[in-house]
């Protein structure tokens, strides 16, 4: 029975590998025709200068956005043929002030009620809905504020957008080749960009959009703008929509952006993991559409592409077949697994030849086969372990803080108000306050008095340029002198000063109202109270 199961698995595995080999050989063959295709495209090139609307998405990007804007202003392209728009997605840093100094850039401030970033997809739709009627451009170019470009960027993009309605480029990391692991990953990315993506493009297959750089003609964007939503992963879903509409999309390694910051190996590996996860999510979500007549063949192939094996899987499969090759009654002869491995090795050499890898590049790329399983699995493990530790920590915190209370409070920097939370914890007759914003938190030390814990949190936030809008930090508030050890209540003198009441109002230190004034106004409030006493 065991051998029967092994034979069934072996047959399915060989069929699966055979189909994937045919696919990879075809894609690499198409990639080898790149120069011929480029020459044909140059011959058929359309000499037309498009008008571009360059849209830069920014969220707290004061450190990087100036470099990108300067690079856009210094393009070797007719300055009258492009405009620069920047979407400021709930920025709470100095991004707006940095851009206001320079001219030639139009700012669009997106401020959500909760103060949280809307995300690039929602920002694009929000922006396009407001400008498309009066916009005179031919195409929109979307960039991220943490990237930069070369002077010939728009000129290269113009040639591509004349041929295709949608163009997606590639991203290069600043420090990609600065270490052994970085070079290993770097040549892997070159392999993907120059062979797989280009080969798929020439073969008529689909590629996912590069979120860092893509361009869309205006009439196409008008048709697909509803795909830019937080509920839809446009980076992976939009190619399916475009293919079903018979709209051409091109992936071009000539259209490049460069990240301004240094990325760690973990960040790059995490990127690969997320890409694989999203591709599988597209497959799971659209599996039923493979059988739909409304979907194009290219869309169906794109959905199934999530199942194509990686290098490490092929090697493991060959080792699995080799293990059982010498067992009696095994369905494959002992030469079978070795022939499969030899075919794969030949494919490997063919890939290196098409990619024009020299011996050094070939060596680093080969290391990916050894490094990738360890790196990717360790990355998965680290993420899983970190999530496990966080859940365990949260469980311990929940158990330990059964007496904790959450309070909704507002945080302000003078221009913007953010919805945050305070967690008040009573542990062994000592108070501790935890400040929460989104998933980030900051905790105070333990104090005998609640007011001291709140004071520590308030002072720490004030050092960062933020004020916590609670009664304890208000000029109308005074603590009660009744000997309470925790100091959790006090008197609000607002109504007395407004002569709406003869007595102060009892309030908690964490309460909030619209009339809160700075704490340094207490002297003014005391003088007003003295005047009231004199009038009596």
GROMACS .gro file of N, CA and C in nm, residues 170-252:
model
  249
  170UNK      N    1   1.070   4.837  -1.267
  170UNK     CA    2   1.137   4.756  -1.166
  170UNK      C    3   1.194   4.847  -1.057
  171UNK      N    4   1.219   4.788  -0.941
  171UNK     CA    5   1.275   4.860  -0.826
  171UNK      C    6   1.412   4.802  -0.793
  172UNK      N    7   1.510   4.889  -0.776
  172UNK     CA    8   1.643   4.847  -0.736
  172UNK      C    9   1.672   4.903  -0.597
  173UNK      N   10   1.727   4.820  -0.511
  173UNK     CA   11   1.757   4.861  -0.374
  173UNK      C   12   1.895   4.925  -0.366
  174UNK      N   13   1.908   5.019  -0.276
  174UNK     CA   14   2.030   5.099  -0.267
  174UNK      C   15   2.152   5.015  -0.232
  175UNK      N   16   2.137   4.923  -0.140
  175UNK     CA   17   2.252   4.846  -0.090
  175UNK      C   18   2.244   4.699  -0.129
  176UNK      N   19   2.180   4.671  -0.243
  176UNK     CA   20   2.151   4.532  -0.277
  176UNK      C   21   2.277   4.449  -0.295
  177UNK      N   22   2.386   4.508  -0.345
  177UNK     CA   23   2.505   4.431  -0.376
  177UNK      C   24   2.620   4.460  -0.279
  178UNK      N   25   2.588   4.508  -0.159
  178UNK     CA   26   2.690   4.546  -0.063
  178UNK      C   27   2.737   4.432   0.026
  179UNK      N   28   2.675   4.316   0.018
  179UNK     CA   29   2.714   4.202   0.101
  179UNK      C   30   2.694   4.074   0.021
  180UNK      N   31   2.744   3.963   0.075
  180UNK     CA   32   2.730   3.834   0.007
  180UNK      C   33   2.583   3.798  -0.012
  181UNK      N   34   2.506   3.808   0.097
  181UNK     CA   35   2.364   3.775   0.089
  181UNK      C   36   2.292   3.875  -0.001
  182UNK      N   37   2.333   4.002   0.008
  182UNK     CA   38   2.272   4.103  -0.077
  182UNK      C   39   2.295   4.076  -0.225
  183UNK      N   40   2.416   4.032  -0.261
  183UNK     CA   41   2.443   3.999  -0.401
  183UNK      C   42   2.363   3.877  -0.445
  184UNK      N   43   2.352   3.780  -0.355
  184UNK     CA   44   2.274   3.660  -0.387
  184UNK      C   45   2.130   3.697  -0.420
  185UNK      N   46   2.072   3.782  -0.336
  185UNK     CA   47   1.934   3.826  -0.358
  185UNK      C   48   1.927   3.918  -0.480
  186UNK      N   49   2.031   4.002  -0.497
  186UNK     CA   50   2.032   4.097  -0.608
  186UNK      C   51   2.029   4.030  -0.744
  187UNK      N   52   2.112   3.928  -0.761
  187UNK     CA   53   2.113   3.858  -0.890
  187UNK      C   54   1.987   3.775  -0.909
  188UNK      N   55   1.926   3.736  -0.800
  188UNK     CA   56   1.795   3.670  -0.810
  188UNK      C   57   1.692   3.768  -0.866
  189UNK      N   58   1.695   3.894  -0.818
  189UNK     CA   59   1.601   3.995  -0.866
  189UNK      C   60   1.627   4.028  -1.013
  190UNK      N   61   1.758   4.034  -1.051
  190UNK     CA   62   1.791   4.059  -1.191
  190UNK      C   63   1.736   3.946  -1.279
  191UNK      N   64   1.752   3.823  -1.230
  191UNK     CA   65   1.699   3.707  -1.302
  191UNK      C   66   1.548   3.719  -1.322
  192UNK      N   67   1.477   3.759  -1.217
  192UNK     CA   68   1.331   3.774  -1.227
  192UNK      C   69   1.293   3.885  -1.324
  193UNK      N   70   1.364   4.001  -1.313
  193UNK     CA   71   1.326   4.117  -1.392
  193UNK      C   72   1.363   4.104  -1.539
  194UNK      N   73   1.481   4.047  -1.568
  194UNK     CA   74   1.530   4.044  -1.705
  194UNK      C   75   1.494   3.915  -1.780
  195UNK      N   76   1.461   3.809  -1.707
  195UNK     CA   77   1.430   3.682  -1.773
  195UNK      C   78   1.282   3.646  -1.756
  196UNK      N   79   1.240   3.623  -1.633
  196UNK     CA   80   1.105   3.573  -1.611
  196UNK      C   81   1.000   3.676  -1.650
  197UNK      N   82   1.008   3.798  -1.595
  197UNK     CA   83   0.907   3.899  -1.624
  197UNK      C   84   0.909   3.940  -1.771
  198UNK      N   85   1.030   3.961  -1.825
  198UNK     CA   86   1.040   4.000  -1.966
  198UNK      C   87   0.994   3.886  -2.056
  199UNK      N   88   1.036   3.763  -2.024
  199UNK     CA   89   0.993   3.647  -2.103
  199UNK      C   90   0.844   3.629  -2.101
  200UNK      N   91   0.783   3.644  -1.984
  200UNK     CA   92   0.637   3.633  -1.974
  200UNK      C   93   0.570   3.744  -2.055
  201UNK      N   94   0.629   3.863  -2.053
  201UNK     CA   95   0.572   3.975  -2.126
  201UNK      C   96   0.573   3.948  -2.277
  202UNK      N   97   0.687   3.901  -2.328
  202UNK     CA   98   0.698   3.872  -2.472
  202UNK      C   99   0.609   3.755  -2.510
  203UNK      N  100   0.593   3.659  -2.417
  203UNK     CA  101   0.510   3.541  -2.444
  203UNK      C  102   0.361   3.573  -2.440
  204UNK      N  103   0.325   3.693  -2.395
  204UNK     CA  104   0.184   3.731  -2.387
  204UNK      C  105   0.121   3.698  -2.254
  205UNK      N  106   0.205   3.659  -2.154
  205UNK     CA  107   0.154   3.631  -2.021
  205UNK      C  108   0.148   3.761  -1.939
  206UNK      N  109   0.088   3.752  -1.823
  206UNK     CA  110   0.070   3.870  -1.738
  206UNK      C  111   0.173   3.871  -1.626
  207UNK      N  112   0.207   3.993  -1.581
  207UNK     CA  113   0.290   4.013  -1.462
  207UNK      C  114   0.215   4.105  -1.366
  208UNK      N  115   0.244   4.092  -1.237
  208UNK     CA  116   0.181   4.183  -1.142
  208UNK      C  117   0.242   4.322  -1.152
  209UNK      N  118   0.167   4.423  -1.112
  209UNK     CA  119   0.213   4.562  -1.116
  209UNK      C  120   0.318   4.586  -1.008
  210UNK      N  121   0.422   4.660  -1.042
  210UNK     CA  122   0.518   4.703  -0.942
  210UNK      C  123   0.461   4.826  -0.872
  211UNK      N  124   0.435   4.815  -0.744
  211UNK     CA  125   0.371   4.924  -0.670
  211UNK      C  126   0.458   5.049  -0.663
  212UNK      N  127   0.588   5.035  -0.682
  212UNK     CA  128   0.678   5.150  -0.674
  212UNK      C  129   0.677   5.235  -0.800
  213UNK      N  130   0.647   5.175  -0.916
  213UNK     CA  131   0.647   5.249  -1.041
  213UNK      C  132   0.554   5.182  -1.142
  214UNK      N  133   0.449   5.253  -1.180
  214UNK     CA  134   0.365   5.209  -1.291
  214UNK      C  135   0.297   5.331  -1.352
  215UNK      N  136   0.264   5.318  -1.480
  215UNK     CA  137   0.200   5.427  -1.554
  215UNK      C  138   0.077   5.373  -1.626
  216UNK      N  139  -0.028   5.454  -1.630
  216UNK     CA  140  -0.154   5.413  -1.693
  216UNK      C  141  -0.208   5.530  -1.776
  217UNK      N  142  -0.251   5.500  -1.898
  217UNK     CA  143  -0.314   5.604  -1.978
  217UNK      C  144  -0.444   5.649  -1.913
  218UNK      N  145  -0.477   5.774  -1.934
  218UNK     CA  146  -0.591   5.834  -1.865
  218UNK      C  147  -0.722   5.762  -1.894
  219UNK      N  148  -0.746   5.729  -2.023
  219UNK     CA  149  -0.873   5.665  -2.057
  219UNK      C  150  -0.886   5.527  -1.993
  220UNK      N  151  -0.773   5.458  -1.975
  220UNK     CA  152  -0.775   5.327  -1.910
  220UNK      C  153  -0.799   5.344  -1.759
  221UNK      N  154  -0.731   5.441  -1.699
  221UNK     CA  155  -0.748   5.465  -1.556
  221UNK      C  156  -0.893   5.500  -1.524
  222UNK      N  157  -0.957   5.571  -1.614
  222UNK     CA  158  -1.097   5.606  -1.595
  222UNK      C  159  -1.184   5.481  -1.588
  223UNK      N  160  -1.148   5.378  -1.663
  223UNK     CA  161  -1.226   5.254  -1.666
  223UNK      C  162  -1.200   5.165  -1.544
  224UNK      N  163  -1.079   5.172  -1.489
  224UNK     CA  164  -1.042   5.076  -1.382
  224UNK      C  165  -1.023   5.144  -1.247
  225UNK      N  166  -1.062   5.271  -1.235
  225UNK     CA  167  -1.034   5.342  -1.109
  225UNK      C  168  -1.101   5.279  -0.988
  226UNK      N  169  -1.212   5.207  -1.008
  226UNK     CA  170  -1.277   5.142  -0.895
  226UNK      C  171  -1.197   5.024  -0.840
  227UNK      N  172  -1.097   4.978  -0.916
  227UNK     CA  173  -1.010   4.872  -0.866
  227UNK      C  174  -0.908   4.923  -0.765
  228UNK      N  175  -0.896   5.055  -0.755
  228UNK     CA  176  -0.807   5.112  -0.655
  228UNK      C  177  -0.887   5.132  -0.526
  229UNK      N  178  -0.887   5.028  -0.448
  229UNK     CA  179  -0.966   5.026  -0.324
  229UNK      C  180  -0.891   4.943  -0.220
  230UNK      N  181  -0.915   4.974  -0.094
  230UNK     CA  182  -0.849   4.899   0.014
  230UNK      C  183  -0.897   4.754   0.018
  231UNK      N  184  -1.012   4.726  -0.045
  231UNK     CA  185  -1.066   4.589  -0.046
  231UNK      C  186  -1.012   4.506  -0.162
  232UNK      N  187  -0.938   4.571  -0.254
  232UNK     CA  188  -0.885   4.502  -0.372
  232UNK      C  189  -0.735   4.524  -0.378
  233UNK      N  190  -0.659   4.416  -0.392
  233UNK     CA  191  -0.515   4.427  -0.407
  233UNK      C  192  -0.485   4.457  -0.554
  234UNK      N  193  -0.488   4.587  -0.590
  234UNK     CA  194  -0.477   4.626  -0.730
  234UNK      C  195  -0.345   4.579  -0.792
  235UNK      N  196  -0.241   4.566  -0.713
  235UNK     CA  197  -0.111   4.525  -0.764
  235UNK      C  198  -0.118   4.388  -0.832
  236UNK      N  199  -0.205   4.299  -0.779
  236UNK     CA  200  -0.216   4.164  -0.833
  236UNK      C  201  -0.349   4.140  -0.906
  237UNK      N  202  -0.451   4.215  -0.870
  237UNK     CA  203  -0.583   4.194  -0.931
  237UNK      C  204  -0.601   4.273  -1.060
  238UNK      N  205  -0.540   4.390  -1.069
  238UNK     CA  206  -0.560   4.476  -1.187
  238UNK      C  207  -0.515   4.411  -1.318
  239UNK      N  208  -0.403   4.337  -1.322
  239UNK     CA  209  -0.365   4.272  -1.449
  239UNK      C  210  -0.474   4.181  -1.505
  240UNK      N  211  -0.548   4.113  -1.417
  240UNK     CA  212  -0.657   4.026  -1.463
  240UNK      C  213  -0.766   4.110  -1.528
  241UNK      N  214  -0.801   4.220  -1.463
  241UNK     CA  215  -0.904   4.310  -1.515
  241UNK      C  216  -0.863   4.365  -1.652
  242UNK      N  217  -0.737   4.408  -1.664
  242UNK     CA  218  -0.688   4.465  -1.791
  242UNK      C  219  -0.690   4.362  -1.903
  243UNK      N  220  -0.647   4.240  -1.870
  243UNK     CA  221  -0.645   4.134  -1.973
  243UNK      C  222  -0.785   4.101  -2.022
  244UNK      N  223  -0.881   4.094  -1.929
  244UNK     CA  224  -1.018   4.064  -1.969
  244UNK      C  225  -1.080   4.177  -2.051
  245UNK      N  226  -1.026   4.299  -2.035
  245UNK     CA  227  -1.072   4.413  -2.116
  245UNK      C  228  -0.991   4.427  -2.245
  246UNK      N  229  -0.897   4.333  -2.266
  246UNK     CA  230  -0.813   4.334  -2.385
  246UNK      C  231  -0.726   4.458  -2.393
  247UNK      N  232  -0.677   4.502  -2.276
  247UNK     CA  233  -0.589   4.618  -2.267
  247UNK      C  234  -0.446   4.569  -2.245
  248UNK      N  235  -0.353   4.617  -2.325
  248UNK     CA  236  -0.216   4.569  -2.319
  248UNK      C  237  -0.140   4.629  -2.202
  249UNK      N  238  -0.070   4.542  -2.131
  249UNK     CA  239   0.016   4.584  -2.019
  249UNK      C  240   0.157   4.533  -2.045
  250UNK      N  241   0.256   4.618  -2.018
  250UNK     CA  242   0.395   4.581  -2.046
  250UNK      C  243   0.479   4.595  -1.920
  251UNK      N  244   0.563   4.494  -1.896
  251UNK     CA  245   0.664   4.502  -1.790
  251UNK      C  246   0.797   4.535  -1.854
  252UNK      N  247   0.862   4.643  -1.811
  252UNK     CA  248   0.986   4.687  -1.874
  252UNK      C  249   1.097   4.707  -1.771
   0.00000   0.00000   0.00000
